[in-house]
Short mmCIF file of C-alpha atoms in Angstrom, two decimals:
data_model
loop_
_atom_site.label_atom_id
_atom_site.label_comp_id
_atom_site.label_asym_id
_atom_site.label_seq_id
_atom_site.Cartn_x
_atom_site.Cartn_y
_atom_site.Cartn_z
CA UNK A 1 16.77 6.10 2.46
CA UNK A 2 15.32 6.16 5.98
CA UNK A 3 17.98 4.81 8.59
CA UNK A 4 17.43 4.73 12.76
CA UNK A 5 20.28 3.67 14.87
CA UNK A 6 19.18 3.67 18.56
CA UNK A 7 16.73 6.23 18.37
CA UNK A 8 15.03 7.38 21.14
CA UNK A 9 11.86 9.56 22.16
CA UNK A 10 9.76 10.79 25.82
CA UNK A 11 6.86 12.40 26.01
CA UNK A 12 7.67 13.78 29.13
CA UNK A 13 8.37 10.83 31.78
CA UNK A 14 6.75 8.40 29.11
CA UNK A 15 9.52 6.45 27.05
CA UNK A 16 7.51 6.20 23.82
CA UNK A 17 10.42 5.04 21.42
CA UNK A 18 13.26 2.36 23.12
CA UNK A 19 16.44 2.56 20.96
CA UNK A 20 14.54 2.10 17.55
CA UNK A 21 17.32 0.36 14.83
CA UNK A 22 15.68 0.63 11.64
CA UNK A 23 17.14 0.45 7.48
CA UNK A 24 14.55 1.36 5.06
CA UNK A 25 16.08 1.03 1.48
CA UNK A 26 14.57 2.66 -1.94
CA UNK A 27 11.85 1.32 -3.07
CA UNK A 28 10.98 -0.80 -0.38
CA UNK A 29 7.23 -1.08 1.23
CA UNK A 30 7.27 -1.19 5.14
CA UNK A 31 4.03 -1.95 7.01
CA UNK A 32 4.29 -0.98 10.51
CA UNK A 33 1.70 -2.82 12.74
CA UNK A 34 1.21 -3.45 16.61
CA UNK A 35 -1.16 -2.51 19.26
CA UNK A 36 -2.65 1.00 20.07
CA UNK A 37 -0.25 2.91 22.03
CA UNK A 38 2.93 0.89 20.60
CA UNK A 39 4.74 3.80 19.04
CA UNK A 40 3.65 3.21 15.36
CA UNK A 41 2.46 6.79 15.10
CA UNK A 42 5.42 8.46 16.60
CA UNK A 43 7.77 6.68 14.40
CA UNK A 44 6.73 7.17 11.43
CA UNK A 45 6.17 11.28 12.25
CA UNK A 46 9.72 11.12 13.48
CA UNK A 47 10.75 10.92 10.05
CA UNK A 48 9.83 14.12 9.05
CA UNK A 49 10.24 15.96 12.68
CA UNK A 50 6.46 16.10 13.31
CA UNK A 51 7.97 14.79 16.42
CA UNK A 52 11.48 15.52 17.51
CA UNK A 53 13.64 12.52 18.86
CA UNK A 54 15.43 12.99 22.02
CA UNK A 55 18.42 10.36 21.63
CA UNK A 56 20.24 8.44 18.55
CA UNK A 57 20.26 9.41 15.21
CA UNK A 58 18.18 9.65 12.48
CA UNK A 59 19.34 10.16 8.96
CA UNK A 60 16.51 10.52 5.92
CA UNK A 61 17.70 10.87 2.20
CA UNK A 62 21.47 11.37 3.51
CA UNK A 63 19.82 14.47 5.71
CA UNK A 64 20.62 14.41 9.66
CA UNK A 65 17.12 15.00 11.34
CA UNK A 66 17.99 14.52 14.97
CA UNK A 67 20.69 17.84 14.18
CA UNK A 68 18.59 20.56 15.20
CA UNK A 69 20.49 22.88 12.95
CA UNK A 70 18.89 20.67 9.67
CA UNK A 71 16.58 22.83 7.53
CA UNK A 72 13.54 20.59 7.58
CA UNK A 73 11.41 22.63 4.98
CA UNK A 74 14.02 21.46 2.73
CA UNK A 75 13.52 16.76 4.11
CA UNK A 76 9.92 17.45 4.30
CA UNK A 77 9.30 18.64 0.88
CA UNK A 78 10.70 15.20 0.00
CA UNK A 79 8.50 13.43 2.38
CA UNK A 80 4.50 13.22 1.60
CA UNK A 81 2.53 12.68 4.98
CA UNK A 82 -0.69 10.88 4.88
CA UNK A 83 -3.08 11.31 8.37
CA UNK A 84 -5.58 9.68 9.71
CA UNK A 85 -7.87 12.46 9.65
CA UNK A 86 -7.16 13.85 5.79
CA UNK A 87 -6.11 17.33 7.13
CA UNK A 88 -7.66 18.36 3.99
CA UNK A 89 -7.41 22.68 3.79
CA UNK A 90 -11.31 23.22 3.99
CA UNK A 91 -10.47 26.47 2.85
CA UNK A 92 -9.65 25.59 -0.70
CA UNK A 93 -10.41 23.27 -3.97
CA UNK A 94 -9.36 19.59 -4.04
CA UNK A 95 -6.80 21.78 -6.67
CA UNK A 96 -5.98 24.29 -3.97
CA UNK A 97 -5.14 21.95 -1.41
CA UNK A 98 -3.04 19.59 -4.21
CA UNK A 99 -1.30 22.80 -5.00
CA UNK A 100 -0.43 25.09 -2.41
CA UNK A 101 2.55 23.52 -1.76
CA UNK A 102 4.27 23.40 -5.15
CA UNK A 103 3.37 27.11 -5.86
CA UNK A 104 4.79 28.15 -2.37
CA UNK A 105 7.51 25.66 -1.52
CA UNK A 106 8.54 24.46 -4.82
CA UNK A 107 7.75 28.13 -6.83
CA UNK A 108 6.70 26.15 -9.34
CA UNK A 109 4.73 28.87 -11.71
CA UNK A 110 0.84 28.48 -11.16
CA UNK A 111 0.27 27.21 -14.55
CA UNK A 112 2.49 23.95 -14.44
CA UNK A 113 1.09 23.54 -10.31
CA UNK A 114 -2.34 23.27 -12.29
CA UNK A 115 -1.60 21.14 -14.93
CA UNK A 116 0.28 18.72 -12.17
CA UNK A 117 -2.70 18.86 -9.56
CA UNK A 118 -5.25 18.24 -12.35
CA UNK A 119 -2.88 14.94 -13.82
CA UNK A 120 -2.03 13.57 -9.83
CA UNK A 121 -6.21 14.35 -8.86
CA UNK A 122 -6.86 12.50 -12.23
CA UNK A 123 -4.29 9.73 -11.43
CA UNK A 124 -6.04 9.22 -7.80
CA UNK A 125 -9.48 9.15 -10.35
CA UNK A 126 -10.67 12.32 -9.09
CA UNK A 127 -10.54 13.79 -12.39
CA UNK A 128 -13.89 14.80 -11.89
CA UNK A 129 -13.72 16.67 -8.72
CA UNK A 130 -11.32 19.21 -9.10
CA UNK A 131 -13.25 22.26 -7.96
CA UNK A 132 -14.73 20.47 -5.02
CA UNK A 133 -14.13 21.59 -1.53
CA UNK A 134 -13.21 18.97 1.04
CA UNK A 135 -16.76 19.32 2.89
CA UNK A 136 -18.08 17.92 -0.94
CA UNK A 137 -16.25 15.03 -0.79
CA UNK A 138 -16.16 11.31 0.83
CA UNK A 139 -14.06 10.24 3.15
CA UNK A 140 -12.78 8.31 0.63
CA UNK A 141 -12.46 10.85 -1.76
CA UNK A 142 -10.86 13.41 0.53
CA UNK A 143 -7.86 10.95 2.01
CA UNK A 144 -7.13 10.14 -2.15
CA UNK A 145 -7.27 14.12 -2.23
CA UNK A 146 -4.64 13.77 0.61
CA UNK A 147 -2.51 10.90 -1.16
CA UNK A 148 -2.65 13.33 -4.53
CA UNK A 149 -1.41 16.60 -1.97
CA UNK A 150 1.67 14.51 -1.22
CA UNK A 151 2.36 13.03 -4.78
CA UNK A 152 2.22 16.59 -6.36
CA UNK A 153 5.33 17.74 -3.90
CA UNK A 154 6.77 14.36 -6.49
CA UNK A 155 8.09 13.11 -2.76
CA UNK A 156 10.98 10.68 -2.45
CA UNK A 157 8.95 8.82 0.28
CA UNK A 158 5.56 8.48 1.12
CA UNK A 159 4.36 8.09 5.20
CA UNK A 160 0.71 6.67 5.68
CA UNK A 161 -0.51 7.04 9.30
CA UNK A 162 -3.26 4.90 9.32
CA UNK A 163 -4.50 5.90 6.11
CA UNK A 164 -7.81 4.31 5.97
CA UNK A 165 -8.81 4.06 9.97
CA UNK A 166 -11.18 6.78 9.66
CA UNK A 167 -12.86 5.94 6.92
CA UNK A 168 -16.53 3.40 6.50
CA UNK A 169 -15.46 0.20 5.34
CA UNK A 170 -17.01 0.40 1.33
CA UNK A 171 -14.00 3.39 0.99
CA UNK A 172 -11.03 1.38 2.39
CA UNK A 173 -10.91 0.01 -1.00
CA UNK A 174 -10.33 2.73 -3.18
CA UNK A 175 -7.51 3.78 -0.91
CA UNK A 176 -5.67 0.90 -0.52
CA UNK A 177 -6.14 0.62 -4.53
CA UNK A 178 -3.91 4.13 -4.59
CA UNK A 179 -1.57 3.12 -2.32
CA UNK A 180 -1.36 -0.47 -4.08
CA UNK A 181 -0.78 1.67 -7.60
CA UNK A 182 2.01 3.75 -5.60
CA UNK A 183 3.86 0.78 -4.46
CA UNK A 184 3.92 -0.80 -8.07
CA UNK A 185 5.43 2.01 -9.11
CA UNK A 186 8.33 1.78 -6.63
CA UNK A 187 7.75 4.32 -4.58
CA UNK A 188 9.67 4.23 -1.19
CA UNK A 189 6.64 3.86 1.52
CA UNK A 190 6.07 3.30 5.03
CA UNK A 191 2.42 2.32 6.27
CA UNK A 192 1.03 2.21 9.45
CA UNK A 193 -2.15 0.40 9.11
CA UNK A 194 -4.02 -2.82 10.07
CA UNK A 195 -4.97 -3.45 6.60
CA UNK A 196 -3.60 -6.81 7.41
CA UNK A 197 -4.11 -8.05 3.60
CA UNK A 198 -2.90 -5.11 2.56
CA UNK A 199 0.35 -5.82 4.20
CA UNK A 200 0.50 -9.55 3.10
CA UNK A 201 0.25 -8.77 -0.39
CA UNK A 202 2.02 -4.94 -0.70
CA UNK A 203 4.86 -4.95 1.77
CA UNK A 204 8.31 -6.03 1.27
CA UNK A 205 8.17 -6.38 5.42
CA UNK A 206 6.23 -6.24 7.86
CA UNK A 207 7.59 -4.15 11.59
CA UNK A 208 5.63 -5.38 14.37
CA UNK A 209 5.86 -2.78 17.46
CA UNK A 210 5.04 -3.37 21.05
CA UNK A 211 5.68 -0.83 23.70
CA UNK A 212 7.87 1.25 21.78
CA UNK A 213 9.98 -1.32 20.65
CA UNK A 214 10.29 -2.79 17.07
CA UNK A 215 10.17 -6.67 18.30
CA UNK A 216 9.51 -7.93 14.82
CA UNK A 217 10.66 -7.65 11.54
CA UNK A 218 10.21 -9.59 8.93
CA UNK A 219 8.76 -10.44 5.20
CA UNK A 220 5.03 -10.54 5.65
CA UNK A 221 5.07 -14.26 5.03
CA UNK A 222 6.90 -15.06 7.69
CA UNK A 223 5.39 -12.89 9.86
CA UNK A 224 1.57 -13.69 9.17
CA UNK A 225 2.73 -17.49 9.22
CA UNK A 226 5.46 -17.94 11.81
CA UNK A 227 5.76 -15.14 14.19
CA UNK A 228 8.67 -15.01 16.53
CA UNK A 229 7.35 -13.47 19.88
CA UNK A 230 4.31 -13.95 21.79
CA UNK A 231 3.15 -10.83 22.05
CA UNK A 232 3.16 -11.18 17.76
CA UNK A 233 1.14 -14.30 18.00
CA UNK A 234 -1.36 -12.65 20.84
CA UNK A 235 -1.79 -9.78 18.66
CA UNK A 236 -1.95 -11.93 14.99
CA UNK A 237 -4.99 -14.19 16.71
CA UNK A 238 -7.00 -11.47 17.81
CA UNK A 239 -6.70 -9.24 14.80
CA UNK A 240 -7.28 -12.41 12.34
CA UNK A 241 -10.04 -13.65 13.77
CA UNK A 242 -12.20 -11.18 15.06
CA UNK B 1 -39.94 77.53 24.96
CA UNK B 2 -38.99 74.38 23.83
CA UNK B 3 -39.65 75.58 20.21
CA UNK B 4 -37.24 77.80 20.33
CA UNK B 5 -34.45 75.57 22.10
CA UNK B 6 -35.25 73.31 19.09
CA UNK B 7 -34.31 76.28 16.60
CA UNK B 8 -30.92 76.61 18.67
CA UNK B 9 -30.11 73.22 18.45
CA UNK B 10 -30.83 73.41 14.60
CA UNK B 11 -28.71 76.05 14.75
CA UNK B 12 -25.94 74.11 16.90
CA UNK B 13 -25.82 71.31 14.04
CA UNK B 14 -22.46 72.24 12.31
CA UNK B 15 -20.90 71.92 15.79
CA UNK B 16 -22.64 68.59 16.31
CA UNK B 17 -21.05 67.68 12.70
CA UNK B 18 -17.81 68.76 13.61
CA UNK B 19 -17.75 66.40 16.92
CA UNK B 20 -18.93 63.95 14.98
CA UNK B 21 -16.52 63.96 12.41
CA UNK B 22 -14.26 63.99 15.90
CA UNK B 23 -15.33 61.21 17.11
CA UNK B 24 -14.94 59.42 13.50
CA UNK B 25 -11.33 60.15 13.40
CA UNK B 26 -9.98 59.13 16.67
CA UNK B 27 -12.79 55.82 16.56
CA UNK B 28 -11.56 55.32 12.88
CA UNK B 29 -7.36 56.13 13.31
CA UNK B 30 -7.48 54.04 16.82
CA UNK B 31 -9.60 51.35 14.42
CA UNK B 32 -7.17 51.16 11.96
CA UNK B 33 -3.81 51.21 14.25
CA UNK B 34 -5.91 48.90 17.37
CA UNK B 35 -6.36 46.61 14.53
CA UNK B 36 -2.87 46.20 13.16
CA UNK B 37 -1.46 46.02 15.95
CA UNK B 38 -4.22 43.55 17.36
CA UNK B 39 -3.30 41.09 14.73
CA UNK B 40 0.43 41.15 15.52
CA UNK B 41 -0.15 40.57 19.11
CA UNK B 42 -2.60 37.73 18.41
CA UNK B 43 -0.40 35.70 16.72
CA UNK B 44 2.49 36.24 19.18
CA UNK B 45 -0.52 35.13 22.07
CA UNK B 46 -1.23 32.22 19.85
CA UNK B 47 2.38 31.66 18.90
CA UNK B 48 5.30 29.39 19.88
CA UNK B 49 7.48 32.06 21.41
CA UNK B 50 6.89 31.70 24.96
CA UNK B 51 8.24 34.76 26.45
CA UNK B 52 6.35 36.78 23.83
CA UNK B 53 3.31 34.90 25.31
CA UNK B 54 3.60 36.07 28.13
CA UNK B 55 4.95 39.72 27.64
CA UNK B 56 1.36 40.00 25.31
CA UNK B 57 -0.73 38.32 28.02
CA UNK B 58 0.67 40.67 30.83
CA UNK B 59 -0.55 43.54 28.66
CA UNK B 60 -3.74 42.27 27.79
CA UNK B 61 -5.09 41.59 31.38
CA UNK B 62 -3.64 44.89 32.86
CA UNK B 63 -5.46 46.75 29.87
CA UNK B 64 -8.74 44.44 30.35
CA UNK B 65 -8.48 44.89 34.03
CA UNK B 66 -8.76 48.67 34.67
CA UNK B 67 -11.16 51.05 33.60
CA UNK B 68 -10.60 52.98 30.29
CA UNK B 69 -11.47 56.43 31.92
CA UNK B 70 -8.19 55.22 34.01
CA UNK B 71 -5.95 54.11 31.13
CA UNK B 72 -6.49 57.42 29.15
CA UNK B 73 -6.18 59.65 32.59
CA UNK B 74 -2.94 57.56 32.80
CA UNK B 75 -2.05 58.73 29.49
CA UNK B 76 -2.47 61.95 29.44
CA UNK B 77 -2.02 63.70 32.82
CA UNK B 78 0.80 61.45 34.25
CA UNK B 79 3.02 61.07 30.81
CA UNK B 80 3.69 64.38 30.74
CA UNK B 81 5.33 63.93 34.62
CA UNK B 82 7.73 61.95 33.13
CA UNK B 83 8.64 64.22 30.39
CA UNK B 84 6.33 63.44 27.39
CA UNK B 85 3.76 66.09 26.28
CA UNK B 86 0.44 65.14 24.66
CA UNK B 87 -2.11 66.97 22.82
CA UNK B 88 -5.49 65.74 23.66
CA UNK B 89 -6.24 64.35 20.45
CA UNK B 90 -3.25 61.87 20.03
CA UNK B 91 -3.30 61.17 23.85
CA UNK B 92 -6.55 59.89 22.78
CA UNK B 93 -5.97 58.37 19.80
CA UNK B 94 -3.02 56.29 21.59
CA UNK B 95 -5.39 55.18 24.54
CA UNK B 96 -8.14 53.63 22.28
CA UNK B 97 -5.49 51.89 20.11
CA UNK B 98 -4.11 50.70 23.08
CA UNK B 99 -7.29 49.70 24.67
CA UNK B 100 -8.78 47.74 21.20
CA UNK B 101 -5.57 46.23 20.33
CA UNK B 102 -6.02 44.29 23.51
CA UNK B 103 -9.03 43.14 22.75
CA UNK B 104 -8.37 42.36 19.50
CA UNK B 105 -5.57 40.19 20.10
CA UNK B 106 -7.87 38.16 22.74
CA UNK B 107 -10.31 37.58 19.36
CA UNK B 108 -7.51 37.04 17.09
CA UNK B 109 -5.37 34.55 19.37
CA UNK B 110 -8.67 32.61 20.33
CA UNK B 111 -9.39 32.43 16.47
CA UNK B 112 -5.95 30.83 15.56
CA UNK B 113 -5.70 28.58 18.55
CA UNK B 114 -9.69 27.16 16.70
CA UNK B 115 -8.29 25.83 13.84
CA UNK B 116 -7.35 22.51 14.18
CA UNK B 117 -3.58 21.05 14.82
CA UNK B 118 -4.12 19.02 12.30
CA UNK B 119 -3.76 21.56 9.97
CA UNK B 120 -0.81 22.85 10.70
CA UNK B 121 0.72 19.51 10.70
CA UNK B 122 -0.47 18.84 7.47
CA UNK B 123 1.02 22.18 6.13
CA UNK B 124 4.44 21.47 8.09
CA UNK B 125 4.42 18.29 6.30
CA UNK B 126 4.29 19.44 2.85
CA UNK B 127 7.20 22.06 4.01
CA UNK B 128 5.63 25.31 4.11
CA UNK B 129 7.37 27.66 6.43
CA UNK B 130 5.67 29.11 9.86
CA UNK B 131 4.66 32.19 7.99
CA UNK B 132 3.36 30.54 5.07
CA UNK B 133 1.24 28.39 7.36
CA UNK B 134 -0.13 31.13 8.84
CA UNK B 135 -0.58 33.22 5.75
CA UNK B 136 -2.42 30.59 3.81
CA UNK B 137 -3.75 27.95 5.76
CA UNK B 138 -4.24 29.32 9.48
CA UNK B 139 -5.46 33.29 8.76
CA UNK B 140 -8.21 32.37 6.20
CA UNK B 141 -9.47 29.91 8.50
CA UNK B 142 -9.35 31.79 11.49
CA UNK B 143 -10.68 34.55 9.84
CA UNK B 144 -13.89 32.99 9.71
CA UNK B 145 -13.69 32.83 14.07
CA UNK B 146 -12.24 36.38 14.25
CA UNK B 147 -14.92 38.55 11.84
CA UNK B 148 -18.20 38.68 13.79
CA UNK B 149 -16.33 39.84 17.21
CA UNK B 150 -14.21 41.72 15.43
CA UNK B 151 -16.73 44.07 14.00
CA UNK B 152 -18.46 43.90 17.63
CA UNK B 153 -15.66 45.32 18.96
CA UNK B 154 -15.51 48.16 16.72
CA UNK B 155 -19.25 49.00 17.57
CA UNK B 156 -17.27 49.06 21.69
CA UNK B 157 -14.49 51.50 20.07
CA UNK B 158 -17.06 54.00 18.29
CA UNK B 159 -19.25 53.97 21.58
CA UNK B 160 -16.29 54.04 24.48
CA UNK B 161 -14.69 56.79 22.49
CA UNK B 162 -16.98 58.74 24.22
CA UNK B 163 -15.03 58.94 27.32
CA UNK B 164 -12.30 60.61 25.52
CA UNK B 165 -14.26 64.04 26.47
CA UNK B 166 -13.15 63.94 29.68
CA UNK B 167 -9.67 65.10 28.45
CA UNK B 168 -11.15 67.80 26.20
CA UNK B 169 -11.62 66.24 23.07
CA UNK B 170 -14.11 68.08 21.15
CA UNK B 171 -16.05 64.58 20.21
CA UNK B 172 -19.74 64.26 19.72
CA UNK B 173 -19.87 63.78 23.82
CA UNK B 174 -18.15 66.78 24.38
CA UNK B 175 -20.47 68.52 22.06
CA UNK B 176 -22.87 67.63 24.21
CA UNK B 177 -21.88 68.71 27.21
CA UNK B 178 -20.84 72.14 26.02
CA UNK B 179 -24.03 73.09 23.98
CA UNK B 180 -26.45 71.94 26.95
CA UNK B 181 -24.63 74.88 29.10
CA UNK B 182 -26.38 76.96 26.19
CA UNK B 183 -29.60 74.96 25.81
CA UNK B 184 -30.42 73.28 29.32
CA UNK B 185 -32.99 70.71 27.54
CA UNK B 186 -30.65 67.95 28.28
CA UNK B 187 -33.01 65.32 26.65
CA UNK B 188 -33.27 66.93 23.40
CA UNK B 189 -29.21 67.51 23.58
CA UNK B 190 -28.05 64.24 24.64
CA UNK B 191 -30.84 62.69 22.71
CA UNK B 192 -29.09 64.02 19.19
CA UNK B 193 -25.85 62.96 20.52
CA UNK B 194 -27.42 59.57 21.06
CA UNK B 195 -28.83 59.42 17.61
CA UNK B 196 -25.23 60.39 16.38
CA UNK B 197 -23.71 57.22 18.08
CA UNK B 198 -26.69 55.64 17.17
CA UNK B 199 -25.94 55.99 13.08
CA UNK B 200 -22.32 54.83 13.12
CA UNK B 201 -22.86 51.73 14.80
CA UNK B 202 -26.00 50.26 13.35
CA UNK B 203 -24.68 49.61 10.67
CA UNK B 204 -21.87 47.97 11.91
CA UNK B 205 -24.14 45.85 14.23
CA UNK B 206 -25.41 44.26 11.19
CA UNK B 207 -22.38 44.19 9.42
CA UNK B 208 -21.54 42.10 12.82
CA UNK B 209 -25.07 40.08 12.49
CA UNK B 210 -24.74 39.54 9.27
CA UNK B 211 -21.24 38.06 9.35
CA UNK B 212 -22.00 35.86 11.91
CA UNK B 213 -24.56 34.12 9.82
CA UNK B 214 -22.67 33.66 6.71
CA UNK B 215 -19.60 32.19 8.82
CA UNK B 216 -21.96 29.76 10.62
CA UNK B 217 -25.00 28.66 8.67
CA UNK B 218 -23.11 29.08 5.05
CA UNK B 219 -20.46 27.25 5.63
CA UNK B 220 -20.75 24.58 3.01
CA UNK B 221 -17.59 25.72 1.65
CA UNK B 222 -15.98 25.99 5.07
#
């Protein structure tokens, strides 16, 4: 589904991305975790160009997105992108923002959009808030008003980039419950997160990135239990036991 | 004495009305066309098109950085050495386009480049093309930024239309000028003029004030 062979990315003189070598199948759940600054980001908004790769290639649902020439309107609409900060439309309804995209990209008629938005916000258990504009809604609320954006687009892969950093810790929960649901369901997913539990009990594997290098990768067991490098084990102690 | 210059002026008021229905069409044609075009070369300033960038930047500061008196003297006395003849009313017309679409594009560039990246990231992601971005998620927000100055600057236009006189445009300025050759009480004349300005763009100044409350203390719905 998502395949890397020796990709790599500067930003400017700064080598952000060292010859990245990467399978992601259907289906499967990929955690990426590693310290601030390690790349984690970048990959994952690689996948869908947010950030254009300088070297290797990189080849998403059979699509070449290191060929400048690819249509990307065409990969992203398969690809739901999850930030950080929401990037809710402040401009429009929880229902606006869900369907904006289907009405324009997809020209799906208005009527089915609605009837879509109003299931996905109801399957995210925002059934209730519908007409609300982002500024009327949690933190929590607004990045499951995100996740429900991306589902409408009925993506073949989902990105989360660090889905639940900026929100207070009694919301993490009802994210992470989405995402959980989404998984279950087979959805293809990568997750950049330190939702460490999240990882041990979701992921099919767990990438562990250090200075733009993937340095680990493994099943979450063997990771949380038996990491290979040190810089895994530095990183594992301090995040586990702070 | 000044009775009777008062019963003149009276008198004068259908030439006051035509001026000011002068001044209302080049103000309101250069409105219309500075706008339009104001937009365009916003989004090109704001844009990713780098020489376009530049070419609208270029223009921009050499239009902010003379004097309008200059731009329309420029227009209308030199074009002609090079070939191309201009009434006085469409030499003005083109000048105060000219002149507003500059400024407008400063308002509408700064009011795209406010909304967040995020945004457009977001609405990359979910595949909608530049235009579409712009259309539906950049614009609406932006517009919020661009209204109040807009309108201010249209309260500039109406009021710097005045200088379009000086080539012999029969605008409520010019009225002016010609009627106190006939009635030397340049206080009550330029004083009516005044008050002419004065009534197109009060309202506008509130239109202006008014905007800029509703965009900042309303903005619950953001």
């Amino acid at each position: 589904m998502i395949s890397f062979k020796n990709v790599n990315k500067w930003f400017g003189e700064l080598h952000v991305l060292t010859d990245i070598n990467l399978e992601v199948t259907k289906g499967e759940v990929v955690v990426v975790c590693g310290p601030s600054g390690s790349g984690k980001s970048t990959l994952i908004r690689c996948i869908n160009r947010l950030e254009p790769i300088q070297k290797g290639e990189l080849v998403v649902d059979k699509m070449d997105v290191h060929d400048k020439k690819t249509n990307m309107t065409k990969i992203r609409a398969e690809i739901g992108f999850i930030f950080q900060s929401f990037n809710l439309y402040p401009h429009m309804t929880a229902l606006g923002n869900v369907t904006i995209a289907p009405i324009r990209v997809r020209k799906m008629p208005k009527g089915e959009a609605e009837k879509l938005g109003r299931d996905t916000l109801t399957r995210v258990g925002l059934g209730e808030r519908i007409e609300n504009y982002p500024a009327q809604l949690s933190g929590g609320q607004q990045q499951r008003v995100a996740i429900a954006r991306g589902l409408c687009m009925r993506p073949k892969i989902m990105l989360f980039d660090e889905p639940t950093s900026a929100l207070d810790p009694e919301m993490i929960g009802e994210v992470l419950d989405v995402m959980r649901n989404l998984a279950e369901e087979g959805m293809t997913m990568m997750v950049v997160t330190h939702e460490m539990g999240f990882a041990r009990e979701v992921a099919n594997r767990v990438l562990f990135m250090d200075e733009g290098k993937i340095i680990e990768d493994a099943p979450p067991n063997d990771f949380f239990t038996n990491p290979q490098t040190e810089r895994g084990k530095t990183f594992l102690s301090s995040i586990l036991t702070h | 004495m000044w009775g009777f210059y008062f019963n003149e002026l009276i008198r004068s008021l259908p030439f006051f009305l035509k001026g000011l229905w002068m001044t209302v069409a080049v103000a309101g044609l250069s409105l219309l066309f500075g706008t339009i075009i104001g937009f365009f070369g916003g989004i090109m300033r704001a844009g990713r098109n780098k020489p376009a960038r530049i070419i609208v930047g270029v223009w921009v500061d050499l239009i902010r950085g003379t004097p309008f008196l200059v731009q329309i003297f420029v227009i209308f006395f030199i074009l002609p050495g090079i070939g191309i003849e201009l009434e006085a009313f469409p030499a003005a017309v083109i000048a105060l386009t000219n002149l507003t679409a500059s400024f407008i594009t400063e308002i509408v560039a700064s009011g795209i480049l406010a909304v967040s990246k995020g945004q457009r990231e977001a609405a990359t992601a979910s595949g909608l093309s530049g235009y579409q971005q712009l259309r539906y998620i950049v614009l609406p927000q932006a517009m919020r930024t661009i209204l109040p100055p807009l309108v201010g600057q249209y309260v500039l236009l109406v009021k710097d239309s005045s200088i379009v006189s000086a080539i012999g445009v029969v605008d409520i300025t010019r009225v002016g000028w010609l009627t106190v050759q006939r009635i030397p009480e340049g206080l009550m004349v330029f004083g009516l003029v005044g008050l002419l300005y004065f009534v197109i763009c009060y309202p506008l100044i509130n239109l202006s004030g008014f905007l800029e409350r509703r965009m900042t203390v309303g903005s619950k719905r953001l």
